Coordinates of C-alpha atoms in Angstrom, one line a residue:
X1 CA -0.1 0.0 0.1
X2 CA 1.5 3.5 -0.9
X3 CA 2.4 5.4 1.8
X4 CA -0.1 8.4 1.1
X5 CA -3.0 6.1 1.2
X6 CA -1.5 4.8 4.6
X7 CA -1.5 8.2 5.8
X8 CA -5.0 9.0 4.7
X9 CA -6.6 5.7 6.1
X10 CA -4.8 6.2 9.4
X11 CA -6.1 9.7 9.6
X12 CA -9.7 8.6 8.6
X13 CA -9.6 5.8 11.4
X14 CA -8.2 8.1 14.1
X15 CA -10.8 10.7 13.5
X16 CA -13.8 8.3 14.1
X17 CA -12.8 8.8 17.7
X18 CA -13.8 12.5 17.7
X19 CA -17.5 11.4 18.1
X20 CA -16.8 9.5 21.2
X21 CA -14.9 12.2 22.8
X22 CA -17.7 14.5 22.0
X23 CA -20.0 12.6 24.1
X24 CA -17.9 13.1 27.4
X25 CA -17.4 16.7 26.5
X26 CA -21.3 17.1 26.4
X27 CA -21.9 14.9 29.5
X28 CA -18.6 14.9 31.5
X29 CA -20.0 14.2 35.1
X30 CA -22.5 11.7 33.8
X31 CA -19.7 9.9 32.0
X32 CA -17.6 9.8 35.1
X33 CA -20.4 8.7 37.4
X34 CA -21.2 5.7 35.1
X35 CA -17.7 4.8 34.9
X36 CA -17.2 4.8 38.7
X37 CA -20.4 2.6 39.3
X38 CA -18.7 0.1 36.5
X39 CA -15.4 0.0 38.3
X40 CA -17.0 -0.9 41.7
X41 CA -19.1 -3.5 40.1
X42 CA -16.1 -5.0 38.3
X43 CA -14.3 -5.3 41.7
X44 CA -17.2 -6.6 43.8
X45 CA -15.8 -10.4 44.5
X46 CA -12.1 -9.1 44.8
X47 CA -10.5 -9.0 48.2
X48 CA -10.9 -5.3 48.4
X49 CA -14.4 -5.4 47.2
X50 CA -15.6 -8.0 49.9
X51 CA -13.8 -5.9 52.6
X52 CA -15.7 -2.9 51.8
X53 CA -18.7 -4.6 50.7
X54 CA -18.8 -3.1 47.0
X55 CA -21.8 -4.9 46.2
X56 CA -23.8 -2.6 48.4
X57 CA -22.4 0.6 47.0
X58 CA -24.8 2.5 44.7
X59 CA -23.7 6.1 45.0
X60 CA -20.6 8.2 45.0
X61 CA -21.6 9.4 48.4
X62 CA -21.5 5.9 49.8
X63 CA -18.3 5.2 47.9
X64 CA -16.6 8.2 49.3
X65 CA -17.6 7.6 52.9
X66 CA -16.6 4.1 52.8
X67 CA -13.3 3.8 50.9
X68 CA -10.1 5.8 52.5
X69 CA -8.0 8.0 50.3
X70 CA -4.7 5.9 50.2
X71 CA -1.1 6.5 49.4
X72 CA 1.1 4.0 47.7
X73 CA 2.5 3.0 51.2
X74 CA -1.0 2.1 52.3
X75 CA -1.8 -0.1 49.3
X76 CA 1.6 -1.7 49.0
X77 CA 0.7 -4.8 51.0
X78 CA -2.2 -5.7 48.5
X79 CA 0.1 -4.9 45.7
X80 CA 2.7 -7.2 47.1
X81 CA 0.3 -9.9 47.4
X82 CA -0.5 -9.9 43.5
X83 CA 3.3 -9.3 42.8
X84 CA 3.9 -12.8 44.4
X85 CA 1.2 -14.4 42.2
X86 CA -2.2 -13.9 44.1
X87 CA -5.0 -12.6 41.8
X88 CA -8.4 -11.0 42.3
X89 CA -7.1 -9.0 45.2
X90 CA -8.0 -5.5 44.0
X91 CA -9.0 -5.9 40.3
X92 CA -11.1 -8.8 38.6
X93 CA -8.7 -9.7 35.9
X94 CA -5.2 -11.1 36.2
X95 CA -2.6 -8.4 37.0
X96 CA 0.6 -9.5 35.3
X97 CA 2.4 -6.3 34.9
X98 CA 3.9 -3.8 37.1
X99 CA 5.3 -0.3 36.2
X100 CA 8.3 0.3 38.2
X101 CA 8.5 3.7 39.3
X102 CA 10.3 5.7 41.9
X103 CA 9.2 9.0 40.6
X104 CA 11.1 12.0 42.2
X105 CA 9.8 11.8 45.7
X106 CA 12.1 8.9 47.2
X107 CA 14.6 6.2 46.3
X108 CA 12.1 3.6 47.0
X109 CA 10.7 1.7 44.1
X110 CA 7.0 1.6 43.5
X111 CA 5.3 -1.1 41.7
X112 CA 2.2 0.4 39.9
X113 CA -0.2 -2.5 38.8
X114 CA -1.2 -2.4 35.0
X115 CA -4.1 -4.3 33.9
X116 CA -5.0 -5.4 30.3
X117 CA -7.9 -3.0 30.6
X118 CA -5.4 0.0 31.5
X119 CA -3.1 -1.0 28.7
X120 CA -5.8 -1.1 26.1
X121 CA -8.5 1.2 27.3
X122 CA -6.3 3.8 28.8
X123 CA -2.5 4.1 27.9
X124 CA -2.9 2.7 24.3
X125 CA -6.4 4.6 23.9
X126 CA -4.6 7.9 25.0
X127 CA -1.7 7.5 22.4
X128 CA -4.2 7.1 19.8
X129 CA -6.3 9.9 21.0
X130 CA -3.4 12.1 20.8
X131 CA -2.9 11.4 17.2
X132 CA -6.4 11.7 16.7
X133 CA -6.5 15.5 18.0
X134 CA -3.5 16.4 16.3
X135 CA -4.8 15.2 12.8
X136 CA -8.1 16.8 13.4
X137 CA -6.3 20.1 14.1
X138 CA -3.9 19.7 11.3
X139 CA -5.7 18.5 8.2
X140 CA -2.5 18.8 5.9
X141 CA -0.3 16.7 8.2
X142 CA 1.8 14.2 6.6
X143 CA 3.2 12.8 9.9
X144 CA 2.6 8.9 8.9
X145 CA 4.7 9.4 5.7
X146 CA 7.6 9.1 8.3
X147 CA 8.6 7.7 11.5
X148 CA 8.1 8.9 15.1
X149 CA 11.4 9.0 17.2
X150 CA 10.3 7.8 20.8
X151 CA 12.5 8.1 23.9
X152 CA 11.2 6.1 26.6
X153 CA 12.5 4.6 29.6
X154 CA 15.8 2.7 30.1
X155 CA 14.8 -0.4 31.9
X156 CA 14.1 -3.8 30.6
X157 CA 11.2 -6.2 31.7
X158 CA 12.0 -8.6 34.8
X159 CA 10.1 -11.6 35.6
X160 CA 9.1 -12.4 39.2
X161 CA 6.5 -15.0 40.4
X162 CA 5.0 -15.0 36.7
X163 CA 4.4 -11.2 37.0
X164 CA 6.7 -8.7 35.0
X165 CA 7.9 -5.2 36.0
X166 CA 9.9 -2.5 34.3
X167 CA 9.5 1.1 33.1
X168 CA 6.0 1.7 32.0
X169 CA 7.4 2.6 28.3
X170 CA 9.1 -0.8 28.4
X171 CA 5.8 -2.5 29.2
X172 CA 3.9 -0.5 26.4
X173 CA 6.6 -1.5 24.0
X174 CA 6.4 -5.2 25.0
X175 CA 2.6 -5.3 24.5
X176 CA 2.1 -3.0 21.5
X177 CA 0.9 -4.7 18.3
X178 CA 3.9 -5.6 15.7
X179 CA 2.9 -3.2 13.2
X180 CA 3.3 -0.3 15.5
X181 CA 7.1 -1.0 15.5
X182 CA 7.2 -0.2 11.9
X183 CA 6.1 3.3 12.3
X184 CA 8.6 4.0 15.2
X185 CA 12.3 4.5 15.6
X186 CA 14.5 3.2 17.2
X187 CA 13.5 -0.4 17.2
X188 CA 12.4 -2.2 20.4
X189 CA 15.7 -3.6 21.0
X190 CA 17.6 -0.3 21.0
X191 CA 14.5 1.3 23.0
X192 CA 14.6 -1.2 25.8
X193 CA 18.5 -0.7 26.3
X194 CA 19.2 -0.2 30.0
X195 CA 22.2 1.7 30.0
X196 CA 21.6 5.3 29.0
X197 CA 25.1 6.0 27.9
X198 CA 25.3 3.0 25.6
X199 CA 21.7 3.7 24.6
X200 CA 22.3 7.3 23.5
X201 CA 24.9 6.6 20.7
X202 CA 23.0 3.6 19.5
X203 CA 19.8 5.5 19.3
X204 CA 21.6 8.3 17.3
X205 CA 23.2 5.8 14.9
X206 CA 19.8 4.4 14.2
X207 CA 17.7 7.5 13.8
X208 CA 19.8 10.0 11.9
X209 CA 19.3 8.3 8.6
X210 CA 15.4 7.7 9.0
X211 CA 12.7 10.2 7.7
X212 CA 11.6 11.3 11.2
X213 CA 8.3 13.3 11.1
X214 CA 7.5 13.5 14.7
X215 CA 9.2 12.9 18.2
X216 CA 8.0 12.0 21.6
X217 CA 9.7 12.0 25.1
X218 CA 10.4 14.2 28.3
X219 CA 11.8 17.6 27.2
X220 CA 14.9 17.5 29.5
X221 CA 16.2 14.1 28.2
X222 CA 15.2 14.6 24.5
X223 CA 17.2 17.8 24.4
X224 CA 20.2 16.0 25.5
X225 CA 19.7 13.4 22.6
X226 CA 19.1 16.1 20.0
X227 CA 21.8 18.2 20.9
X228 CA 24.1 15.2 20.8
X229 CA 22.7 14.2 17.4
X230 CA 23.5 17.7 16.1
X231 CA 26.9 17.5 17.3
X232 CA 27.5 13.8 15.8
X233 CA 26.0 14.9 12.3
X234 CA 27.4 18.5 12.2
X235 CA 24.2 20.1 11.3
X236 CA 23.2 23.4 12.5
X237 CA 19.4 22.3 13.1
X238 CA 17.2 19.5 13.3
X239 CA 15.4 20.4 9.9
X240 CA 18.7 19.6 8.0
X241 CA 18.7 16.2 9.5
X242 CA 15.0 15.7 9.1
X243 CA 13.4 18.1 6.8
X244 CA 9.8 16.7 7.2
X245 CA 9.7 17.1 10.9
X246 CA 6.4 18.6 12.0
X247 CA 5.6 17.8 15.6
X248 CA 6.8 17.2 19.1
X249 CA 4.9 15.2 21.6
X250 CA 6.1 16.0 25.3
X251 CA 5.3 15.4 28.9
X252 CA 6.7 14.7 32.2
X253 CA 8.1 17.9 33.1
X254 CA 7.0 21.4 32.4
X255 CA 8.2 22.6 28.7
X256 CA 8.5 26.4 29.4
X257 CA 12.1 26.2 30.7
X258 CA 13.1 24.4 27.5
X259 CA 10.9 26.2 24.8
X260 CA 13.5 28.8 23.7
X261 CA 16.2 26.0 23.3
X262 CA 13.7 23.9 21.3
X263 CA 13.0 27.1 19.0
X264 CA 16.6 27.5 18.2
X265 CA 17.1 23.9 16.9
X266 CA 13.7 23.8 15.3
X267 CA 13.6 27.1 13.2
X268 CA 10.2 26.5 11.7
X269 CA 7.5 28.9 12.2
X270 CA 4.7 26.4 12.0
X271 CA 6.4 23.7 14.0
X272 CA 3.9 22.2 16.4
X273 CA 4.3 21.1 20.1
X274 CA 1.6 18.9 21.8
X275 CA 1.7 18.2 25.6
X276 CA 0.4 15.3 27.1
X277 CA -0.2 14.3 31.0
X278 CA 0.4 10.6 31.5
X279 CA 2.1 8.5 34.3
X280 CA 2.6 4.8 35.3
X281 CA -0.7 5.1 36.9
X282 CA -2.7 6.1 34.0
X283 CA -3.2 8.5 30.9
X284 CA -4.8 11.6 32.0
X285 CA -4.9 14.5 29.7
X286 CA -4.1 15.7 26.2
X287 CA -3.4 19.1 24.5
X288 CA -6.6 19.1 22.3
X289 CA -5.8 22.4 20.3
X290 CA -2.9 23.9 18.5
X291 CA -0.7 26.4 20.2
X292 CA -2.6 25.9 23.7
X293 CA -1.1 25.3 27.1
X294 CA -4.1 23.7 28.5
X295 CA -4.8 19.9 28.5
X296 CA -8.2 18.3 28.1
X297 CA -8.9 15.9 30.9
X298 CA -9.9 12.6 29.3
X299 CA -12.9 11.2 31.2
X300 CA -13.5 7.9 29.5
X301 CA -10.1 6.0 30.2
X302 CA -11.3 3.9 33.1
X303 CA -10.2 6.5 35.5
X304 CA -12.4 8.2 38.0
X305 CA -11.2 11.7 39.3
X306 CA -11.4 13.3 42.6
X307 CA -9.7 16.3 44.0
X308 CA -8.4 17.8 47.3
X309 CA -7.8 21.7 47.6
X310 CA -4.2 22.5 48.1
X311 CA -5.6 25.0 50.8
X312 CA -6.6 22.1 53.0
X313 CA -4.4 19.3 51.8
X314 CA -3.1 17.2 54.7
X315 CA -5.0 19.2 57.2
X316 CA -7.8 18.0 59.6
X317 CA -10.1 20.3 57.1
X318 CA -8.9 18.2 53.9
X319 CA -12.0 17.6 51.8
X320 CA -12.2 15.3 48.8
X321 CA -14.5 16.6 46.0
X322 CA -15.5 14.9 42.6
X323 CA -15.1 16.6 39.4
X324 CA -18.4 18.5 39.1
X325 CA -17.5 20.4 42.3
X326 CA -13.9 21.8 41.4
X327 CA -13.2 25.5 40.7
X328 CA -11.4 27.3 38.2
X329 CA -7.9 28.4 39.0
X330 CA -7.4 26.7 42.3
X331 CA -4.7 24.2 43.0
X332 CA -5.7 20.7 43.8
X333 CA -4.1 17.3 44.6
X334 CA -5.4 14.4 42.3
X335 CA -7.1 11.4 43.6
X336 CA -7.8 8.7 41.3
X337 CA -9.6 5.3 41.1
X338 CA -8.5 3.2 38.1
X339 CA -9.3 0.0 35.9
X340 CA -6.1 -1.3 37.3
X341 CA -7.5 -1.5 40.9
X342 CA -6.0 1.5 42.5
X343 CA -8.8 2.8 44.7
X344 CA -8.8 6.5 45.8
X345 CA -5.3 6.5 45.0
X346 CA -3.3 9.9 46.0
X347 CA -1.1 10.1 42.8
X348 CA 1.0 13.1 44.0
X349 CA 0.4 15.6 41.3
X350 CA -1.1 18.8 41.7
X351 CA -3.3 20.5 38.8
X352 CA -5.4 23.6 38.3
X353 CA -8.3 24.0 36.2
X354 CA -8.3 26.5 33.5
X355 CA -11.8 25.9 32.0
X356 CA -15.0 23.9 33.4
X357 CA -16.6 23.4 30.0
X358 CA -14.8 21.4 28.9
X359 CA -12.6 20.5 31.8
X360 CA -9.2 21.7 30.9
X361 CA -6.2 21.7 33.2
X362 CA -2.5 22.6 33.7
X363 CA -0.1 20.5 35.7
X364 CA 1.3 22.8 38.5
X365 CA 3.5 20.4 40.4
X366 CA 3.7 17.5 43.1
X367 CA 2.0 17.5 46.5
X368 CA 5.6 17.1 48.0
X369 CA 7.5 19.3 45.6
X370 CA 6.7 22.8 46.6
X371 CA 8.1 25.3 49.2
X372 CA 5.9 26.7 51.9
X373 CA 8.3 27.0 54.8
X374 CA 7.5 30.6 55.3
X375 CA 3.9 30.8 53.9
X376 CA 4.9 31.6 50.4
X377 CA 3.2 28.7 48.8
X378 CA 5.7 28.4 45.9
X379 CA 4.7 25.8 43.3
X380 CA 6.8 24.3 40.3
X381 CA 4.6 26.0 37.9
X382 CA 5.8 29.3 39.4
X383 CA 9.6 28.5 39.3
X384 CA 9.4 27.1 35.9
X385 CA 7.7 30.1 34.4
X386 CA 10.1 32.4 36.4
X387 CA 13.3 30.9 35.2
X388 CA 12.2 30.5 31.7
X389 CA 11.5 34.4 31.5
X390 CA 14.7 35.1 33.4
X391 CA 16.7 33.2 30.8
X392 CA 14.9 34.7 27.9
X393 CA 15.5 38.4 29.3
X394 CA 19.2 37.6 30.2
X395 CA 19.8 35.5 27.1
X396 CA 20.9 32.5 29.0
X397 CA 20.0 28.8 28.7
X398 CA 19.3 26.4 31.5
X399 CA 20.1 22.7 31.7
X400 CA 18.4 22.1 35.0
X401 CA 17.6 23.6 38.4
X402 CA 16.5 22.8 42.0
X403 CA 15.6 25.1 45.0
X404 CA 15.5 24.7 48.8
X405 CA 14.8 27.0 51.7
X406 CA 17.4 28.6 53.7
X407 CA 16.1 28.4 57.2
X408 CA 15.7 31.1 59.7
X409 CA 18.5 31.1 62.2
X410 CA 19.0 33.5 65.1
X411 CA 18.0 36.8 63.8
X412 CA 18.8 36.1 60.1
X413 CA 15.6 35.8 57.9
X414 CA 14.8 33.0 55.6
X415 CA 15.6 32.8 51.9
X416 CA 15.3 30.5 48.8
X417 CA 18.5 29.0 47.5
X418 CA 18.9 28.0 44.1
X419 CA 21.3 25.6 42.1
X420 CA 21.0 26.3 38.2
X421 CA 23.0 24.6 35.8
X422 CA 23.5 26.7 32.5
X423 CA 24.1 25.7 29.0
X424 CA 24.9 29.5 28.6
X425 CA 25.8 31.3 31.7
X426 CA 24.5 34.8 32.5
X427 CA 26.7 37.8 31.7
X428 CA 25.8 39.3 35.1
X429 CA 24.7 36.8 37.9
X430 CA 23.3 39.5 40.2
X431 CA 21.1 40.8 37.1
X432 CA 19.7 37.2 36.7
X433 CA 19.1 36.9 40.2
X434 CA 17.2 40.2 40.5
X435 CA 15.2 39.3 37.3
X436 CA 14.4 36.0 38.6
X437 CA 13.2 37.2 42.0
X438 CA 11.1 39.9 40.7
X439 CA 9.5 37.6 38.1
X440 CA 8.7 35.1 41.1
X441 CA 7.0 38.0 42.9
X442 CA 4.9 39.0 39.9
X443 CA 3.7 35.3 39.6
X444 CA 3.1 34.5 43.2
X445 CA 1.5 37.0 45.6
X446 CA 2.3 35.0 48.6
X447 CA 6.1 34.9 47.8
X448 CA 5.7 38.8 46.9
X449 CA 4.2 39.6 50.3
X450 CA 7.0 37.5 52.1
X451 CA 9.6 39.4 50.0
X452 CA 8.2 43.0 50.7
X453 CA 10.9 45.1 52.1
X454 CA 12.8 41.7 52.9
X455 CA 10.3 41.4 55.9
X456 CA 10.3 37.5 55.9
X457 CA 12.5 36.4 52.9
X458 CA 15.9 37.9 51.8
X459 CA 16.4 38.0 48.1
X460 CA 17.0 34.6 46.5
X461 CA 20.5 33.2 46.2
X462 CA 21.4 31.6 42.9
X463 CA 24.4 29.1 42.8
X464 CA 25.8 28.3 39.5
X465 CA 26.6 24.5 38.9
X466 CA 29.4 23.0 37.4
X467 CA 28.8 21.4 33.9
X468 CA 26.9 18.1 33.9
X469 CA 26.3 18.4 37.9
X470 CA 22.7 17.1 37.5
X471 CA 23.7 14.5 35.1
X472 CA 26.2 13.1 37.5
X473 CA 23.8 13.3 40.4
X474 CA 21.3 11.4 38.6
X475 CA 24.0 8.8 37.3
X476 CA 25.0 8.4 41.0
X477 CA 21.3 7.4 41.9
X478 CA 21.0 5.0 38.6
X479 CA 18.3 7.4 37.3
X480 CA 19.8 8.3 33.8
X481 CA 17.4 8.7 30.9
X482 CA 13.7 8.1 30.3
X483 CA 11.4 9.3 32.7
X484 CA 13.7 10.3 35.7
X485 CA 13.3 14.0 36.5
X486 CA 15.2 16.2 39.0
X487 CA 13.1 17.4 42.1
X488 CA 12.5 21.1 41.4
X489 CA 11.2 22.1 45.0
X490 CA 11.7 20.9 48.4
X491 CA 10.8 21.9 51.9
X492 CA 13.9 20.4 53.0
X493 CA 17.5 20.9 52.1
X494 CA 18.6 17.2 51.4
X495 CA 18.7 17.3 47.5
X496 CA 20.5 20.7 47.6
X497 CA 23.0 19.7 50.0
X498 CA 23.7 16.5 48.1
X499 CA 24.4 18.6 44.9
X500 CA 26.5 21.0 46.8
X501 CA 28.5 18.1 48.0
X502 CA 29.2 17.2 44.5
X503 CA 31.1 20.4 43.7
X504 CA 29.0 23.3 42.5
X505 CA 30.8 26.5 41.6
X506 CA 30.3 29.1 44.4
X507 CA 29.7 32.6 43.2
X508 CA 32.3 35.1 44.0

């Protein structure tokens, strides 16, 4: 079959999904309510279903009163039973796959259950919907005439008691249909290589001569790959390597701090950037419009959503609400119930709604990754936007950063201490610090109030990191490549002190 016909056929198939999406756009709360009742009914005869008498739950109110909100640590005993081979514990169909994830919160590995239903009706469905929306918005796309460069995790699949675990990306590659590999590069063997420093040159060697029309992966690691590719090929920009490149599908970390660097290596005015929000626990939201910063919350993937306002999160007044009760522009922690048997699971991410009809969100950070030592309520979204603007104004480029509090001591006021690794250093670090501080104040009124006349907080301090500091830190923790991320913000100084111990360059 000629390639143009394949392109047209794929576009037609994917666009049929638009009608189903329109259904949950029109009846979002009804779709969610029905989904919840279906999940409860499916798990009636499981261990957890019998413990909480799922058979007698016939409303959201009963569900929310009876089932507790849980962290991974609280669900772990049930998950471990299934990892050892016992089935029908928290989900009706056999759970054979576990996505190994440590996130950025701690070094301890989490094993997130991935059911067949989650693979088909959530993760793969999300990937198809992403393409569907992109093609629906870009009628003249020729993406299917070439290949998609994928940059996933760096862990192979391991077997244990007839169950299997590895990075989610490895699980998806292992289970995807054979035809899908023909439209992707690098091949499965290269994609699943576990050593990042061996994998990187192997990927470059394989993809540099392909007709790549799209690419997908975490912005920070993808930038490492693309810069290395340009260095190897001697090309000035990516369009000299892949002239038909048209879209980058990205997620995992906020794109803003990296946007200007991508523009430099992709000098094409109509190049498209599409963001997704997915995790080991599920595929949650997709950018559904060109040139948008908002993500459409996908409501028919077998995931029921609840939310906790960050104003009360972790306090005795904490209140869990369903989707129909959320308010615009408030920060919420997400609670999910899924078709993999995660019941009222606190995923650890925070979002705010930018639209209620339809429900669109922006990811603002992590429940554990913010700074509120002095009442400043600083979120990752704030620092990502501020550093992006500071880099733009001072004509610098950032590789990575992390921030921690400087605690009050004796009569000394508090502050925020940053470590930033630059690709291109500021000409004047004092000016950069001033711009960064003032931008943060313009973005966050709580931070501005604490900085007013240095009342509570002194000006922020920026340490310039030596080259490859963050890379070496991740390597030391065996977290190179794929989905691994630098913790941006912390209420403690652990990460920052570890990095300082690895020789940052102290400003003179």
